[in-house]
Amino acid sequence: MKKLAAELVTIVLGVLIALGFDDWRQGREEIKIANEHLHDITAELRRNLCTVERIRMRHMPRKFENLQTVLDFLNDPHARVEDPAALLHAFARSTSSARPWLVDNQYQAMQNSGNVRLVSKLQPDLSLAAIYESPDVLFSQDERIRGSYPVVVNELIPAQLQSEFSQLRGYARDANAPAMVDDANLSEAVDAIRARRVELLALARNEAAVATGRWYALTRMSQDLNATVTQLARWDRSTTSLQEEMLECTTSATPSPLLQLK
């Protein structure tokens, strides 16, 4: 009887040890999977932050500068124009609206794999859904109030200038679109703008409200992304500091492929 009890205890202990080993091995495998997801997501968030900062620090200042030139001209009924081409250029560029094209491949891969719970166990205070979904909420605020300013301005810019003034020109290296034939008298185009000064002034002020809202949205996104990448520092495999990478993003002359011009 004692021998049978001893054998039973041995069997039970063996089963418990085997189950414990399987749980330990599964736990280690889950930690490995969660770590890989966090490595990939950290790299993805770095790229998204670079895209946001490029627009916030490069595109938005030019947008405000050109819009200020437009407002100065429209607020003065007798404004002198020494360089019609430069003024028309400011009008054309004041209509630009760049939105970051944020990638979410790694985030979607984590969700589709069903491993969200593993990442949550490893980093319970991480709120990735808010990071990835907030841009649509933020940008919808200024898109809701945007008026017809870009359309009206483009109607007043002579067609032959579009090859030079197009917002997308910088994306085609060492190439220029065919120039069209239109009214070569740029002074007449300026006069046409001046004739609609009151209408354009109201539209430009609304465009200023939209641009200001977009700047705030981009700044909030930058703050959130920066904080999350810092939070995930232990999973950051990059050999370049975040500060150095952001400096490179904002000073590089090469247009980012992750910008949407709308």
PDB file of C-alpha atoms in Angstrom:
ATOM      1  CA  MET A   1       0.000   0.000   0.000  1.00  0.00           C
ATOM      2  CA  LYS A   2       2.812   2.367   0.911  1.00  0.00           C
ATOM      3  CA  LYS A   3       4.590   1.464  -2.330  1.00  0.00           C
ATOM      4  CA  LEU A   4       1.470   2.262  -4.338  1.00  0.00           C
ATOM      5  CA  ALA A   5       1.049   5.587  -2.549  1.00  0.00           C
ATOM      6  CA  ALA A   6       4.683   6.464  -3.207  1.00  0.00           C
ATOM      7  CA  GLU A   7       4.279   5.647  -6.892  1.00  0.00           C
ATOM      8  CA  LEU A   8       1.116   7.743  -7.033  1.00  0.00           C
ATOM      9  CA  VAL A   9       2.886  10.688  -5.412  1.00  0.00           C
ATOM     10  CA  THR A  10       5.772  10.305  -7.870  1.00  0.00           C
ATOM     11  CA  ILE A  11       3.374  10.308 -10.825  1.00  0.00           C
ATOM     12  CA  VAL A  12       1.496  13.361  -9.528  1.00  0.00           C
ATOM     13  CA  LEU A  13       4.737  15.217  -8.897  1.00  0.00           C
ATOM     14  CA  GLY A  14       5.952  14.336 -12.378  1.00  0.00           C
ATOM     15  CA  VAL A  15       2.747  15.617 -13.920  1.00  0.00           C
ATOM     16  CA  LEU A  16       2.889  18.828 -11.885  1.00  0.00           C
ATOM     17  CA  ILE A  17       6.529  19.391 -12.797  1.00  0.00           C
ATOM     18  CA  ALA A  18       5.754  18.784 -16.486  1.00  0.00           C
ATOM     19  CA  LEU A  19       2.813  21.181 -16.354  1.00  0.00           C
ATOM     20  CA  GLY A  20       4.920  23.737 -14.527  1.00  0.00           C
ATOM     21  CA  PHE A  21       7.664  23.422 -17.114  1.00  0.00           C
ATOM     22  CA  ASP A  22       5.169  23.830 -19.954  1.00  0.00           C
ATOM     23  CA  ASP A  23       3.729  26.940 -18.273  1.00  0.00           C
ATOM     24  CA  TRP A  24       7.235  28.344 -17.782  1.00  0.00           C
ATOM     25  CA  ARG A  25       8.168  27.625 -21.399  1.00  0.00           C
ATOM     26  CA  GLN A  26       4.916  29.131 -22.687  1.00  0.00           C
ATOM     27  CA  GLY A  27       5.430  32.186 -20.487  1.00  0.00           C
ATOM     28  CA  ARG A  28       8.921  32.697 -21.872  1.00  0.00           C
ATOM     29  CA  GLU A  29       7.626  32.312 -25.424  1.00  0.00           C
ATOM     30  CA  GLU A  30       4.868  34.861 -24.784  1.00  0.00           C
ATOM     31  CA  ILE A  31       7.381  37.321 -23.332  1.00  0.00           C
ATOM     32  CA  LYS A  32       9.570  36.844 -26.401  1.00  0.00           C
ATOM     33  CA  ILE A  33       6.616  37.504 -28.730  1.00  0.00           C
ATOM     34  CA  ALA A  34       5.554  40.593 -26.747  1.00  0.00           C
ATOM     35  CA  ASN A  35       9.113  41.932 -26.813  1.00  0.00           C
ATOM     36  CA  GLU A  36       9.314  41.508 -30.594  1.00  0.00           C
ATOM     37  CA  HIS A  37       6.034  43.380 -31.034  1.00  0.00           C
ATOM     38  CA  LEU A  38       7.278  46.214 -28.851  1.00  0.00           C
ATOM     39  CA  HIS A  39      10.597  46.390 -30.721  1.00  0.00           C
ATOM     40  CA  ASP A  40       8.739  46.681 -34.046  1.00  0.00           C
ATOM     41  CA  ILE A  41       6.150  49.159 -32.765  1.00  0.00           C
ATOM     42  CA  THR A  42       8.831  51.385 -31.225  1.00  0.00           C
ATOM     43  CA  ALA A  43      10.606  51.592 -34.592  1.00  0.00           C
ATOM     44  CA  GLU A  44       7.286  52.335 -36.302  1.00  0.00           C
ATOM     45  CA  LEU A  45       6.450  55.101 -33.823  1.00  0.00           C
ATOM     46  CA  ARG A  46       9.887  56.630 -34.417  1.00  0.00           C
ATOM     47  CA  ARG A  47       9.169  56.823 -38.152  1.00  0.00           C
ATOM     48  CA  ASN A  48       5.753  58.346 -37.510  1.00  0.00           C
ATOM     49  CA  LEU A  49       7.248  60.928 -35.177  1.00  0.00           C
ATOM     50  CA  CYS A  50       9.775  61.840 -37.872  1.00  0.00           C
ATOM     51  CA  THR A  51       6.935  62.376 -40.358  1.00  0.00           C
ATOM     52  CA  VAL A  52       4.943  64.529 -37.942  1.00  0.00           C
ATOM     53  CA  GLU A  53       7.944  66.648 -36.997  1.00  0.00           C
ATOM     54  CA  ARG A  54       8.889  67.163 -40.641  1.00  0.00           C
ATOM     55  CA  ILE A  55       5.498  68.704 -41.351  1.00  0.00           C
ATOM     56  CA  ARG A  56       5.326  70.644 -38.091  1.00  0.00           C
ATOM     57  CA  MET A  57       8.825  72.122 -38.343  1.00  0.00           C
ATOM     58  CA  ARG A  58       9.243  72.487 -42.124  1.00  0.00           C
ATOM     59  CA  HIS A  59       5.892  72.712 -43.854  1.00  0.00           C
ATOM     60  CA  MET A  60       3.879  74.660 -41.273  1.00  0.00           C
ATOM     61  CA  PRO A  61       6.311  77.611 -40.919  1.00  0.00           C
ATOM     62  CA  ARG A  62       6.270  78.069 -44.716  1.00  0.00           C
ATOM     63  CA  LYS A  63       2.488  77.845 -44.685  1.00  0.00           C
ATOM     64  CA  PHE A  64       2.230  80.578 -42.024  1.00  0.00           C
ATOM     65  CA  GLU A  65       4.820  82.756 -43.766  1.00  0.00           C
ATOM     66  CA  ASN A  66       3.004  82.649 -47.113  1.00  0.00           C
ATOM     67  CA  LEU A  67      -0.382  83.137 -45.502  1.00  0.00           C
ATOM     68  CA  GLN A  68       0.957  86.171 -43.643  1.00  0.00           C
ATOM     69  CA  THR A  69       2.125  87.663 -46.968  1.00  0.00           C
ATOM     70  CA  VAL A  70      -1.355  87.088 -48.345  1.00  0.00           C
ATOM     71  CA  LEU A  71      -3.040  88.698 -45.351  1.00  0.00           C
ATOM     72  CA  ASP A  72      -0.724  91.716 -45.488  1.00  0.00           C
ATOM     73  CA  PHE A  73      -1.576  92.253 -49.152  1.00  0.00           C
ATOM     74  CA  LEU A  74      -5.322  91.735 -48.760  1.00  0.00           C
ATOM     75  CA  ASN A  75      -5.560  94.025 -45.718  1.00  0.00           C
ATOM     76  CA  ASP A  76      -4.121  96.944 -47.683  1.00  0.00           C
ATOM     77  CA  PRO A  77      -6.326  98.075 -50.618  1.00  0.00           C
ATOM     78  CA  HIS A  78      -3.432 100.116 -52.015  1.00  0.00           C
ATOM     79  CA  ALA A  79      -0.608  97.636 -51.426  1.00  0.00           C
ATOM     80  CA  ARG A  80       2.252  98.048 -53.896  1.00  0.00           C
ATOM     81  CA  VAL A  81       3.481  94.926 -55.636  1.00  0.00           C
ATOM     82  CA  GLU A  82       7.100  95.082 -56.719  1.00  0.00           C
ATOM     83  CA  ASP A  83       7.264  91.421 -57.770  1.00  0.00           C
ATOM     84  CA  PRO A  84       3.954  89.969 -59.046  1.00  0.00           C
ATOM     85  CA  ALA A  85       5.454  86.496 -59.431  1.00  0.00           C
ATOM     86  CA  ALA A  86       6.575  86.438 -55.790  1.00  0.00           C
ATOM     87  CA  LEU A  87       3.130  87.495 -54.592  1.00  0.00           C
ATOM     88  CA  LEU A  88       1.395  84.882 -56.737  1.00  0.00           C
ATOM     89  CA  HIS A  89       3.844  82.310 -55.421  1.00  0.00           C
ATOM     90  CA  ALA A  90       2.866  83.234 -51.842  1.00  0.00           C
ATOM     91  CA  PHE A  91      -0.811  82.895 -52.722  1.00  0.00           C
ATOM     92  CA  ALA A  92      -0.257  79.501 -54.342  1.00  0.00           C
ATOM     93  CA  ARG A  93       1.796  78.122 -51.450  1.00  0.00           C
ATOM     94  CA  SER A  94      -0.582  79.513 -48.831  1.00  0.00           C
ATOM     95  CA  THR A  95      -3.168  76.961 -49.993  1.00  0.00           C
ATOM     96  CA  SER A  96      -0.997  73.940 -49.151  1.00  0.00           C
ATOM     97  CA  SER A  97      -2.164  71.448 -46.560  1.00  0.00           C
ATOM     98  CA  ALA A  98       0.150  68.580 -45.665  1.00  0.00           C
ATOM     99  CA  ARG A  99      -1.036  65.756 -43.470  1.00  0.00           C
ATOM    100  CA  PRO A 100       1.263  63.043 -42.123  1.00  0.00           C
ATOM    101  CA  TRP A 101       0.729  59.636 -43.621  1.00  0.00           C
ATOM    102  CA  LEU A 102       1.239  57.562 -40.499  1.00  0.00           C
ATOM    103  CA  VAL A 103       2.031  53.872 -40.904  1.00  0.00           C
ATOM    104  CA  ASP A 104       0.434  51.259 -38.646  1.00  0.00           C
ATOM    105  CA  ASN A 105       1.645  47.969 -40.142  1.00  0.00           C
ATOM    106  CA  GLN A 106       3.229  46.724 -36.921  1.00  0.00           C
ATOM    107  CA  TYR A 107       0.294  47.833 -34.803  1.00  0.00           C
ATOM    108  CA  GLN A 108      -2.147  46.052 -37.118  1.00  0.00           C
ATOM    109  CA  ALA A 109       0.064  42.953 -37.155  1.00  0.00           C
ATOM    110  CA  MET A 110      -0.053  42.846 -33.364  1.00  0.00           C
ATOM    111  CA  GLN A 111      -3.833  43.211 -33.338  1.00  0.00           C
ATOM    112  CA  ASN A 112      -4.408  40.639 -36.086  1.00  0.00           C
ATOM    113  CA  SER A 113      -2.196  38.107 -34.297  1.00  0.00           C
ATOM    114  CA  GLY A 114      -4.249  38.381 -31.129  1.00  0.00           C
ATOM    115  CA  ASN A 115      -1.161  39.224 -29.115  1.00  0.00           C
ATOM    116  CA  VAL A 116      -2.456  42.513 -27.721  1.00  0.00           C
ATOM    117  CA  ARG A 117      -2.969  40.870 -24.323  1.00  0.00           C
ATOM    118  CA  LEU A 118       0.654  39.731 -24.267  1.00  0.00           C
ATOM    119  CA  VAL A 119       1.899  43.261 -24.839  1.00  0.00           C
ATOM    120  CA  SER A 120      -0.563  44.583 -22.254  1.00  0.00           C
ATOM    121  CA  LYS A 121       0.782  42.124 -19.683  1.00  0.00           C
ATOM    122  CA  LEU A 122       4.337  43.236 -20.385  1.00  0.00           C
ATOM    123  CA  GLN A 123       3.527  46.977 -20.534  1.00  0.00           C
ATOM    124  CA  PRO A 124       0.096  47.465 -18.892  1.00  0.00           C
ATOM    125  CA  ASP A 125       0.137  51.285 -18.938  1.00  0.00           C
ATOM    126  CA  LEU A 126       0.775  51.510 -22.703  1.00  0.00           C
ATOM    127  CA  SER A 127      -2.109  53.021 -24.681  1.00  0.00           C
ATOM    128  CA  LEU A 128      -1.302  52.331 -28.328  1.00  0.00           C
ATOM    129  CA  ALA A 129      -4.888  52.639 -29.559  1.00  0.00           C
ATOM    130  CA  ALA A 130      -4.976  56.316 -28.572  1.00  0.00           C
ATOM    131  CA  ILE A 131      -1.656  56.978 -30.319  1.00  0.00           C
ATOM    132  CA  TYR A 132      -2.691  55.377 -33.594  1.00  0.00           C
ATOM    133  CA  GLU A 133      -6.296  56.568 -33.690  1.00  0.00           C
ATOM    134  CA  SER A 134      -5.958  60.138 -32.389  1.00  0.00           C
ATOM    135  CA  PRO A 135      -4.773  61.701 -35.708  1.00  0.00           C
ATOM    136  CA  ASP A 136      -8.150  61.106 -37.364  1.00  0.00           C
ATOM    137  CA  VAL A 137      -9.901  62.752 -34.421  1.00  0.00           C
ATOM    138  CA  LEU A 138      -7.494  65.700 -34.301  1.00  0.00           C
ATOM    139  CA  PHE A 139      -7.427  66.415 -38.035  1.00  0.00           C
ATOM    140  CA  SER A 140     -11.183  66.109 -38.391  1.00  0.00           C
ATOM    141  CA  GLN A 141     -11.485  69.263 -36.280  1.00  0.00           C
ATOM    142  CA  ASP A 142      -9.745  71.560 -38.775  1.00  0.00           C
ATOM    143  CA  GLU A 143     -10.959  69.708 -41.885  1.00  0.00           C
ATOM    144  CA  ARG A 144     -14.501  70.366 -40.713  1.00  0.00           C
ATOM    145  CA  ILE A 145     -14.045  74.147 -40.932  1.00  0.00           C
ATOM    146  CA  ARG A 146     -11.878  74.385 -44.059  1.00  0.00           C
ATOM    147  CA  GLY A 147     -13.517  76.482 -46.774  1.00  0.00           C
ATOM    148  CA  SER A 148     -12.990  77.096 -50.471  1.00  0.00           C
ATOM    149  CA  TYR A 149      -9.846  79.212 -50.149  1.00  0.00           C
ATOM    150  CA  PRO A 150      -7.548  76.783 -52.038  1.00  0.00           C
ATOM    151  CA  VAL A 151      -9.991  76.419 -54.942  1.00  0.00           C
ATOM    152  CA  VAL A 152     -10.606  80.167 -55.297  1.00  0.00           C
ATOM    153  CA  VAL A 153      -6.896  81.002 -55.178  1.00  0.00           C
ATOM    154  CA  ASN A 154      -5.976  78.364 -57.752  1.00  0.00           C
ATOM    155  CA  GLU A 155      -8.610  79.795 -60.079  1.00  0.00           C
ATOM    156  CA  LEU A 156      -6.754  83.110 -59.965  1.00  0.00           C
ATOM    157  CA  ILE A 157      -3.212  81.759 -60.543  1.00  0.00           C
ATOM    158  CA  PRO A 158      -2.222  81.752 -64.258  1.00  0.00           C
ATOM    159  CA  ALA A 159      -1.914  78.181 -65.533  1.00  0.00           C
ATOM    160  CA  GLN A 160       1.649  78.592 -66.810  1.00  0.00           C
ATOM    161  CA  LEU A 161       2.836  79.087 -63.203  1.00  0.00           C
ATOM    162  CA  GLN A 162       1.552  75.734 -61.956  1.00  0.00           C
ATOM    163  CA  SER A 163       4.630  73.876 -63.181  1.00  0.00           C
ATOM    164  CA  GLU A 164       6.728  75.966 -60.810  1.00  0.00           C
ATOM    165  CA  PHE A 165       4.227  76.547 -58.006  1.00  0.00           C
ATOM    166  CA  SER A 166       2.783  73.022 -57.635  1.00  0.00           C
ATOM    167  CA  GLN A 167       2.923  71.648 -54.108  1.00  0.00           C
ATOM    168  CA  LEU A 168       4.129  68.318 -55.484  1.00  0.00           C
ATOM    169  CA  ARG A 169       7.051  69.710 -57.426  1.00  0.00           C
ATOM    170  CA  GLY A 170       9.591  68.740 -54.778  1.00  0.00           C
ATOM    171  CA  TYR A 171       8.657  65.076 -55.042  1.00  0.00           C
ATOM    172  CA  ALA A 172       9.915  64.785 -58.629  1.00  0.00           C
ATOM    173  CA  ARG A 173      13.677  65.265 -58.500  1.00  0.00           C
ATOM    174  CA  ASP A 174      15.271  67.122 -61.414  1.00  0.00           C
ATOM    175  CA  ALA A 175      11.994  67.230 -63.334  1.00  0.00           C
ATOM    176  CA  ASN A 176       9.494  69.914 -64.288  1.00  0.00           C
ATOM    177  CA  ALA A 177       5.943  69.419 -65.467  1.00  0.00           C
ATOM    178  CA  PRO A 178       5.041  70.807 -68.902  1.00  0.00           C
ATOM    179  CA  ALA A 179       4.276  74.522 -68.714  1.00  0.00           C
ATOM    180  CA  MET A 180       0.910  75.554 -70.126  1.00  0.00           C
ATOM    181  CA  VAL A 181       0.132  78.683 -72.098  1.00  0.00           C
ATOM    182  CA  ASP A 182      -1.976  81.251 -70.277  1.00  0.00           C
ATOM    183  CA  ASP A 183      -2.029  84.977 -69.581  1.00  0.00           C
ATOM    184  CA  ALA A 184       1.617  86.035 -69.330  1.00  0.00           C
ATOM    185  CA  ASN A 185       0.732  89.391 -67.804  1.00  0.00           C
ATOM    186  CA  LEU A 186       1.132  88.616 -64.112  1.00  0.00           C
ATOM    187  CA  SER A 187       0.107  92.124 -63.147  1.00  0.00           C
ATOM    188  CA  GLU A 188      -3.368  91.356 -64.480  1.00  0.00           C
ATOM    189  CA  ALA A 189      -3.516  88.282 -62.245  1.00  0.00           C
ATOM    190  CA  VAL A 190      -2.617  90.459 -59.266  1.00  0.00           C
ATOM    191  CA  ASP A 191      -5.329  92.930 -60.273  1.00  0.00           C
ATOM    192  CA  ALA A 192      -7.843  90.073 -60.442  1.00  0.00           C
ATOM    193  CA  ILE A 193      -6.903  89.078 -56.911  1.00  0.00           C
ATOM    194  CA  ARG A 194      -7.147  92.674 -55.757  1.00  0.00           C
ATOM    195  CA  ALA A 195     -10.636  92.940 -57.273  1.00  0.00           C
ATOM    196  CA  ARG A 196     -11.761  90.081 -55.022  1.00  0.00           C
ATOM    197  CA  ARG A 197      -9.856  91.379 -52.011  1.00  0.00           C
ATOM    198  CA  VAL A 198     -12.771  91.402 -49.540  1.00  0.00           C
ATOM    199  CA  GLU A 199     -13.874  87.890 -50.447  1.00  0.00           C
ATOM    200  CA  LEU A 200     -10.343  86.517 -50.357  1.00  0.00           C
ATOM    201  CA  LEU A 201      -9.555  88.229 -47.068  1.00  0.00           C
ATOM    202  CA  ALA A 202     -12.430  86.407 -45.361  1.00  0.00           C
ATOM    203  CA  LEU A 203     -11.370  83.106 -46.911  1.00  0.00           C
ATOM    204  CA  ALA A 204      -7.724  83.668 -45.952  1.00  0.00           C
ATOM    205  CA  ARG A 205      -8.690  84.360 -42.355  1.00  0.00           C
ATOM    206  CA  ASN A 206     -10.581  81.074 -42.280  1.00  0.00           C
ATOM    207  CA  GLU A 207      -7.532  79.364 -43.796  1.00  0.00           C
ATOM    208  CA  ALA A 208      -5.478  80.866 -40.957  1.00  0.00           C
ATOM    209  CA  ALA A 209      -7.873  79.280 -38.465  1.00  0.00           C
ATOM    210  CA  VAL A 210      -7.473  75.923 -40.202  1.00  0.00           C
ATOM    211  CA  ALA A 211      -3.674  76.202 -40.278  1.00  0.00           C
ATOM    212  CA  THR A 212      -3.566  77.140 -36.599  1.00  0.00           C
ATOM    213  CA  GLY A 213      -5.736  74.155 -35.710  1.00  0.00           C
ATOM    214  CA  ARG A 214      -3.498  71.868 -37.729  1.00  0.00           C
ATOM    215  CA  TRP A 215      -0.416  73.207 -35.958  1.00  0.00           C
ATOM    216  CA  TYR A 216      -1.971  72.392 -32.589  1.00  0.00           C
ATOM    217  CA  ALA A 217      -2.968  68.921 -33.814  1.00  0.00           C
ATOM    218  CA  LEU A 218       0.552  68.204 -35.059  1.00  0.00           C
ATOM    219  CA  THR A 219       2.074  69.471 -31.828  1.00  0.00           C
ATOM    220  CA  ARG A 220      -0.181  67.232 -29.744  1.00  0.00           C
ATOM    221  CA  MET A 221       0.684  64.253 -31.945  1.00  0.00           C
ATOM    222  CA  SER A 222       4.385  65.016 -31.626  1.00  0.00           C
ATOM    223  CA  GLN A 223       4.117  65.245 -27.847  1.00  0.00           C
ATOM    224  CA  ASP A 224       2.220  61.951 -27.579  1.00  0.00           C
ATOM    225  CA  LEU A 225       4.553  60.083 -29.929  1.00  0.00           C
ATOM    226  CA  ASN A 226       7.633  61.454 -28.203  1.00  0.00           C
ATOM    227  CA  ALA A 227       6.320  60.428 -24.796  1.00  0.00           C
ATOM    228  CA  THR A 228       5.434  56.921 -26.010  1.00  0.00           C
ATOM    229  CA  VAL A 229       8.790  56.325 -27.702  1.00  0.00           C
ATOM    230  CA  THR A 230      10.495  57.488 -24.503  1.00  0.00           C
ATOM    231  CA  GLN A 231       8.265  55.132 -22.515  1.00  0.00           C
ATOM    232  CA  LEU A 232       9.348  52.271 -24.795  1.00  0.00           C
ATOM    233  CA  ALA A 233      13.053  53.128 -24.577  1.00  0.00           C
ATOM    234  CA  ARG A 234      14.012  49.641 -23.393  1.00  0.00           C
ATOM    235  CA  TRP A 235      12.651  48.218 -26.663  1.00  0.00           C
ATOM    236  CA  ASP A 236      14.278  50.843 -28.876  1.00  0.00           C
ATOM    237  CA  ARG A 237      16.926  49.186 -31.046  1.00  0.00           C
ATOM    238  CA  SER A 238      17.971  52.364 -32.846  1.00  0.00           C
ATOM    239  CA  THR A 239      21.576  53.406 -32.385  1.00  0.00           C
ATOM    240  CA  THR A 240      20.652  57.047 -33.036  1.00  0.00           C
ATOM    241  CA  SER A 241      19.265  59.135 -30.217  1.00  0.00           C
ATOM    242  CA  LEU A 242      15.725  60.369 -30.649  1.00  0.00           C
ATOM    243  CA  GLN A 243      16.893  63.987 -30.560  1.00  0.00           C
ATOM    244  CA  GLU A 244      19.460  63.413 -33.314  1.00  0.00           C
ATOM    245  CA  GLU A 245      16.972  61.561 -35.494  1.00  0.00           C
ATOM    246  CA  MET A 246      14.367  64.314 -35.161  1.00  0.00           C
ATOM    247  CA  LEU A 247      16.998  66.912 -36.090  1.00  0.00           C
ATOM    248  CA  GLU A 248      17.802  64.938 -39.217  1.00  0.00           C
ATOM    249  CA  CYS A 249      14.104  64.607 -40.058  1.00  0.00           C
ATOM    250  CA  THR A 250      13.533  68.342 -39.865  1.00  0.00           C
ATOM    251  CA  THR A 251      16.690  69.435 -41.689  1.00  0.00           C
ATOM    252  CA  SER A 252      16.889  66.879 -44.506  1.00  0.00           C
ATOM    253  CA  ALA A 253      16.139  68.380 -47.913  1.00  0.00           C
ATOM    254  CA  THR A 254      14.658  65.141 -49.234  1.00  0.00           C
ATOM    255  CA  PRO A 255      10.833  65.130 -49.148  1.00  0.00           C
ATOM    256  CA  SER A 256       9.417  62.411 -46.924  1.00  0.00           C
ATOM    257  CA  PRO A 257       7.435  59.717 -48.745  1.00  0.00           C
ATOM    258  CA  LEU A 258       5.039  59.686 -45.826  1.00  0.00           C
ATOM    259  CA  LEU A 259       3.417  63.065 -46.414  1.00  0.00           C
ATOM    260  CA  GLN A 260      -0.014  63.512 -47.893  1.00  0.00           C
ATOM    261  CA  LEU A 261      -0.624  66.829 -49.620  1.00  0.00           C
ATOM    262  CA  LYS A 262      -4.312  67.566 -49.552  1.00  0.00           C
TER     263      LYS A 262
END
